[in-house]
mmCIF file with all atom_site columns, C-alpha atoms in Angstrom:
data_model
loop_
_atom_site.group_PDB
_atom_site.id
_atom_site.type_symbol
_atom_site.label_atom_id
_atom_site.label_alt_id
_atom_site.label_comp_id
_atom_site.label_asym_id
_atom_site.label_entity_id
_atom_site.label_seq_id
_atom_site.pdbx_PDB_ins_code
_atom_site.Cartn_x
_atom_site.Cartn_y
_atom_site.Cartn_z
_atom_site.occupancy
_atom_site.B_iso_or_equiv
_atom_site.pdbx_formal_charge
_atom_site.auth_seq_id
_atom_site.auth_comp_id
_atom_site.auth_asym_id
_atom_site.auth_atom_id
_atom_site.pdbx_PDB_model_num
ATOM 1   C CA . MET M 1 1   ? 12.546  -16.163 11.377  1.00 61.00 ? 1   MET M CA 1
ATOM 2   C CA . ARG M 1 2   ? 11.462  -12.615 10.429  1.00 73.00 ? 2   ARG M CA 1
ATOM 3   C CA . ALA M 1 3   ? 13.775  -12.561 7.401   1.00 75.00 ? 3   ALA M CA 1
ATOM 4   C CA . LEU M 1 4   ? 12.428  -15.923 6.248   1.00 80.00 ? 4   LEU M CA 1
ATOM 5   C CA . SER M 1 5   ? 8.803   -14.753 6.548   1.00 90.00 ? 5   SER M CA 1
ATOM 6   C CA . TYR M 1 6   ? 9.604   -11.529 4.702   1.00 92.00 ? 6   TYR M CA 1
ATOM 7   C CA . GLY M 1 7   ? 11.387  -13.458 1.960   1.00 94.00 ? 7   GLY M CA 1
ATOM 8   C CA . LEU M 1 8   ? 8.446   -15.819 1.594   1.00 95.00 ? 8   LEU M CA 1
ATOM 9   C CA . GLY M 1 9   ? 6.036   -12.891 1.542   1.00 96.00 ? 9   GLY M CA 1
ATOM 10  C CA . ARG M 1 10  ? 8.042   -11.179 -1.168  1.00 97.00 ? 10  ARG M CA 1
ATOM 11  C CA . GLN M 1 11  ? 8.199   -14.405 -3.196  1.00 97.00 ? 11  GLN M CA 1
ATOM 12  C CA . TYR M 1 12  ? 4.452   -14.979 -2.864  1.00 98.00 ? 12  TYR M CA 1
ATOM 13  C CA . PHE M 1 13  ? 3.827   -11.377 -3.899  1.00 98.00 ? 13  PHE M CA 1
ATOM 14  C CA . GLU M 1 14  ? 6.060   -11.685 -6.972  1.00 98.00 ? 14  GLU M CA 1
ATOM 15  C CA . GLU M 1 15  ? 4.231   -14.905 -7.907  1.00 98.00 ? 15  GLU M CA 1
ATOM 16  C CA . LYS M 1 16  ? 0.929   -13.013 -7.552  1.00 98.00 ? 16  LYS M CA 1
ATOM 17  C CA . ASP M 1 17  ? -0.117  -15.207 -4.624  1.00 98.00 ? 17  ASP M CA 1
ATOM 18  C CA . TYR M 1 18  ? -1.311  -12.190 -2.672  1.00 98.00 ? 18  TYR M CA 1
ATOM 19  C CA . ARG M 1 19  ? -3.162  -14.185 -0.008  1.00 98.00 ? 19  ARG M CA 1
ATOM 20  C CA . GLY M 1 20  ? 0.015   -16.169 0.655   1.00 97.00 ? 20  GLY M CA 1
ATOM 21  C CA . ALA M 1 21  ? 1.950   -12.909 0.873   1.00 98.00 ? 21  ALA M CA 1
ATOM 22  C CA . ILE M 1 22  ? -0.525  -11.589 3.447   1.00 98.00 ? 22  ILE M CA 1
ATOM 23  C CA . LYS M 1 23  ? -0.128  -14.703 5.605   1.00 97.00 ? 23  LYS M CA 1
ATOM 24  C CA . ALA M 1 24  ? 3.663   -14.439 5.498   1.00 97.00 ? 24  ALA M CA 1
ATOM 25  C CA . LEU M 1 25  ? 3.906   -10.671 5.980   1.00 97.00 ? 25  LEU M CA 1
ATOM 26  C CA . LYS M 1 26  ? 1.305   -10.100 8.716   1.00 97.00 ? 26  LYS M CA 1
ATOM 27  C CA . PRO M 1 27  ? 3.458   -11.541 11.531  1.00 96.00 ? 27  PRO M CA 1
ATOM 28  C CA . VAL M 1 28  ? 6.471   -9.563  10.313  1.00 96.00 ? 28  VAL M CA 1
ATOM 29  C CA . VAL M 1 29  ? 4.500   -6.304  10.440  1.00 96.00 ? 29  VAL M CA 1
ATOM 30  C CA . GLU M 1 30  ? 3.109   -7.200  13.873  1.00 95.00 ? 30  GLU M CA 1
ATOM 31  C CA . GLU M 1 31  ? 6.647   -7.841  15.135  1.00 94.00 ? 31  GLU M CA 1
ATOM 32  C CA . THR M 1 32  ? 8.186   -4.748  13.502  1.00 93.00 ? 32  THR M CA 1
ATOM 33  C CA . PRO M 1 33  ? 5.369   -2.188  13.120  1.00 93.00 ? 33  PRO M CA 1
ATOM 34  C CA . ASP M 1 34  ? 7.753   0.650   12.219  1.00 93.00 ? 34  ASP M CA 1
ATOM 35  C CA . ASP M 1 35  ? 9.128   -1.182  9.161   1.00 95.00 ? 35  ASP M CA 1
ATOM 36  C CA . VAL M 1 36  ? 7.544   0.953   6.453   1.00 96.00 ? 36  VAL M CA 1
ATOM 37  C CA . GLY M 1 37  ? 8.758   -1.191  3.548   1.00 96.00 ? 37  GLY M CA 1
ATOM 38  C CA . THR M 1 38  ? 7.237   -4.400  4.836   1.00 97.00 ? 38  THR M CA 1
ATOM 39  C CA . ARG M 1 39  ? 4.001   -2.654  5.798   1.00 97.00 ? 39  ARG M CA 1
ATOM 40  C CA . LEU M 1 40  ? 3.771   -1.130  2.304   1.00 98.00 ? 40  LEU M CA 1
ATOM 41  C CA . LEU M 1 41  ? 4.256   -4.552  0.716   1.00 98.00 ? 41  LEU M CA 1
ATOM 42  C CA . LEU M 1 42  ? 1.524   -5.953  2.983   1.00 98.00 ? 42  LEU M CA 1
ATOM 43  C CA . ALA M 1 43  ? -0.792  -3.091  1.985   1.00 98.00 ? 43  ALA M CA 1
ATOM 44  C CA . ARG M 1 44  ? -0.132  -3.838  -1.680  1.00 98.00 ? 44  ARG M CA 1
ATOM 45  C CA . ALA M 1 45  ? -0.954  -7.528  -1.127  1.00 98.00 ? 45  ALA M CA 1
ATOM 46  C CA . TYR M 1 46  ? -4.236  -6.530  0.528   1.00 98.00 ? 46  TYR M CA 1
ATOM 47  C CA . TYR M 1 47  ? -4.994  -4.166  -2.372  1.00 98.00 ? 47  TYR M CA 1
ATOM 48  C CA . HIS M 1 48  ? -4.371  -6.849  -4.990  1.00 98.00 ? 48  HIS M CA 1
ATOM 49  C CA . SER M 1 49  ? -6.545  -9.262  -2.988  1.00 98.00 ? 49  SER M CA 1
ATOM 50  C CA . ALA M 1 50  ? -9.352  -6.661  -3.088  1.00 97.00 ? 50  ALA M CA 1
ATOM 51  C CA . LEU M 1 51  ? -9.208  -6.398  0.700   1.00 98.00 ? 51  LEU M CA 1
ATOM 52  C CA . LEU M 1 52  ? -9.430  -2.638  0.528   1.00 98.00 ? 52  LEU M CA 1
ATOM 53  C CA . LYS M 1 53  ? -10.146 -1.725  4.157   1.00 98.00 ? 53  LYS M CA 1
ATOM 54  C CA . PRO M 1 54  ? -7.007  -3.438  5.523   1.00 98.00 ? 54  PRO M CA 1
ATOM 55  C CA . ALA M 1 55  ? -5.033  -2.001  2.597   1.00 98.00 ? 55  ALA M CA 1
ATOM 56  C CA . GLU M 1 56  ? -6.279  1.466   3.524   1.00 98.00 ? 56  GLU M CA 1
ATOM 57  C CA . GLN M 1 57  ? -5.405  0.958   7.203   1.00 98.00 ? 57  GLN M CA 1
ATOM 58  C CA . HIS M 1 58  ? -1.846  -0.113  6.447   1.00 98.00 ? 58  HIS M CA 1
ATOM 59  C CA . LEU M 1 59  ? -1.361  2.645   3.885   1.00 98.00 ? 59  LEU M CA 1
ATOM 60  C CA . HIS M 1 60  ? -2.520  5.151   6.496   1.00 98.00 ? 60  HIS M CA 1
ATOM 61  C CA . GLU M 1 61  ? 0.136   3.786   8.881   1.00 98.00 ? 61  GLU M CA 1
ATOM 62  C CA . VAL M 1 62  ? 2.825   4.042   6.179   1.00 98.00 ? 62  VAL M CA 1
ATOM 63  C CA . ILE M 1 63  ? 1.846   7.631   5.369   1.00 98.00 ? 63  ILE M CA 1
ATOM 64  C CA . THR M 1 64  ? 1.800   8.542   9.072   1.00 97.00 ? 64  THR M CA 1
ATOM 65  C CA . ARG M 1 65  ? 5.314   7.160   9.545   1.00 97.00 ? 65  ARG M CA 1
ATOM 66  C CA . GLU M 1 66  ? 6.704   8.318   6.180   1.00 97.00 ? 66  GLU M CA 1
ATOM 67  C CA . PRO M 1 67  ? 4.633   11.233  4.805   1.00 97.00 ? 67  PRO M CA 1
ATOM 68  C CA . THR M 1 68  ? 6.898   11.661  1.766   1.00 97.00 ? 68  THR M CA 1
ATOM 69  C CA . GLU M 1 69  ? 6.487   8.046   0.578   1.00 97.00 ? 69  GLU M CA 1
ATOM 70  C CA . TYR M 1 70  ? 4.862   8.938   -2.732  1.00 96.00 ? 70  TYR M CA 1
ATOM 71  C CA . TYR M 1 71  ? 3.995   5.342   -3.656  1.00 97.00 ? 71  TYR M CA 1
ATOM 72  C CA . ALA M 1 72  ? 1.947   4.943   -0.464  1.00 98.00 ? 72  ALA M CA 1
ATOM 73  C CA . HIS M 1 73  ? -0.025  8.054   -1.429  1.00 98.00 ? 73  HIS M CA 1
ATOM 74  C CA . LEU M 1 74  ? -0.542  6.679   -4.934  1.00 97.00 ? 74  LEU M CA 1
ATOM 75  C CA . MET M 1 75  ? -1.740  3.340   -3.554  1.00 98.00 ? 75  MET M CA 1
ATOM 76  C CA . MET M 1 76  ? -4.004  5.177   -1.104  1.00 98.00 ? 76  MET M CA 1
ATOM 77  C CA . ALA M 1 77  ? -5.561  7.133   -3.982  1.00 97.00 ? 77  ALA M CA 1
ATOM 78  C CA . ARG M 1 78  ? -6.154  3.928   -5.938  1.00 97.00 ? 78  ARG M CA 1
ATOM 79  C CA . THR M 1 79  ? -7.541  2.163   -2.878  1.00 98.00 ? 79  THR M CA 1
ATOM 80  C CA . LEU M 1 80  ? -9.975  4.991   -2.196  1.00 98.00 ? 80  LEU M CA 1
ATOM 81  C CA . GLU M 1 81  ? -11.003 5.125   -5.864  1.00 96.00 ? 81  GLU M CA 1
ATOM 82  C CA . ARG M 1 82  ? -11.757 1.403   -5.864  1.00 96.00 ? 82  ARG M CA 1
ATOM 83  C CA . GLN M 1 83  ? -14.085 2.106   -2.948  1.00 97.00 ? 83  GLN M CA 1
ATOM 84  C CA . SER M 1 84  ? -15.853 4.863   -4.949  1.00 96.00 ? 84  SER M CA 1
ATOM 85  C CA . ARG M 1 85  ? -14.263 7.533   -2.756  1.00 96.00 ? 85  ARG M CA 1
ATOM 86  C CA . ALA M 1 86  ? -12.667 9.602   -5.519  1.00 94.00 ? 86  ALA M CA 1
ATOM 87  C CA . ASP M 1 87  ? -13.177 12.873  -3.627  1.00 95.00 ? 87  ASP M CA 1
ATOM 88  C CA . GLU M 1 88  ? -10.916 11.603  -0.842  1.00 96.00 ? 88  GLU M CA 1
ATOM 89  C CA . ALA M 1 89  ? -8.381  10.261  -3.333  1.00 96.00 ? 89  ALA M CA 1
ATOM 90  C CA . VAL M 1 90  ? -7.783  13.699  -4.873  1.00 95.00 ? 90  VAL M CA 1
ATOM 91  C CA . LYS M 1 91  ? -5.705  14.822  -1.873  1.00 97.00 ? 91  LYS M CA 1
ATOM 92  C CA . HIS M 1 92  ? -3.354  11.866  -2.259  1.00 97.00 ? 92  HIS M CA 1
ATOM 93  C CA . ARG M 1 93  ? -3.040  12.329  -6.021  1.00 96.00 ? 93  ARG M CA 1
ATOM 94  C CA . ARG M 1 94  ? -2.063  15.968  -5.429  1.00 96.00 ? 94  ARG M CA 1
ATOM 95  C CA . ILE M 1 95  ? 0.586   14.892  -2.943  1.00 97.00 ? 95  ILE M CA 1
ATOM 96  C CA . VAL M 1 96  ? 1.968   12.342  -5.436  1.00 97.00 ? 96  VAL M CA 1
ATOM 97  C CA . ALA M 1 97  ? 2.123   15.009  -8.152  1.00 95.00 ? 97  ALA M CA 1
ATOM 98  C CA . ALA M 1 98  ? 3.897   17.404  -5.781  1.00 96.00 ? 98  ALA M CA 1
ATOM 99  C CA . LEU M 1 99  ? 6.393   14.795  -4.573  1.00 96.00 ? 99  LEU M CA 1
ATOM 100 C CA . THR M 1 100 ? 7.215   13.466  -8.044  1.00 94.00 ? 100 THR M CA 1
ATOM 101 C CA . GLY M 1 101 ? 6.755   16.598  -10.145 1.00 93.00 ? 101 GLY M CA 1
ATOM 102 C CA . ASP M 1 102 ? 4.537   14.546  -12.455 1.00 91.00 ? 102 ASP M CA 1
ATOM 103 C CA . ASP M 1 103 ? 1.095   16.091  -13.008 1.00 91.00 ? 103 ASP M CA 1
ATOM 104 C CA . SER M 1 104 ? -0.121  12.978  -14.819 1.00 89.00 ? 104 SER M CA 1
ATOM 105 C CA . HIS M 1 105 ? -0.836  11.551  -11.352 1.00 88.00 ? 105 HIS M CA 1
ATOM 106 C CA . LEU M 1 106 ? -3.642  14.091  -10.982 1.00 88.00 ? 106 LEU M CA 1
ATOM 107 C CA . ALA M 1 107 ? -5.830  12.098  -13.365 1.00 81.00 ? 107 ALA M CA 1
ATOM 108 C CA . THR M 1 108 ? -8.327  9.928   -11.528 1.00 71.00 ? 108 THR M CA 1
ATOM 109 C CA . HIS M 1 109 ? -8.250  6.245   -12.364 1.00 60.00 ? 109 HIS M CA 1
ATOM 110 C CA . THR M 1 110 ? -11.466 4.465   -11.620 1.00 52.00 ? 110 THR M CA 1
ATOM 111 C CA . ILE M 1 111 ? -11.555 0.699   -11.579 1.00 49.00 ? 111 ILE M CA 1
#
């Protein structure tokens, strides 16, 4: 059942049906909270649905479990910037730049 829900969530996400992805992925994350990949995909679906608080919460969980997951830090920076919290986003952009060796991530992107 979990694999089916994940597969549906991934399909919905790829089709840009982010709300559908959230519905499919939420139970998977609840059942397997340590699965960083699924939680990151759920956070991305929340982000693209402009549900920024839940996106932030799940990104925080991903970063806590996997502090070197650069994409989670990048998404956290973008999520914070979309909430007009650029000062908080700077930390995550610095981490992304350090993890990837790419200083272009230091530039703030406001939406």
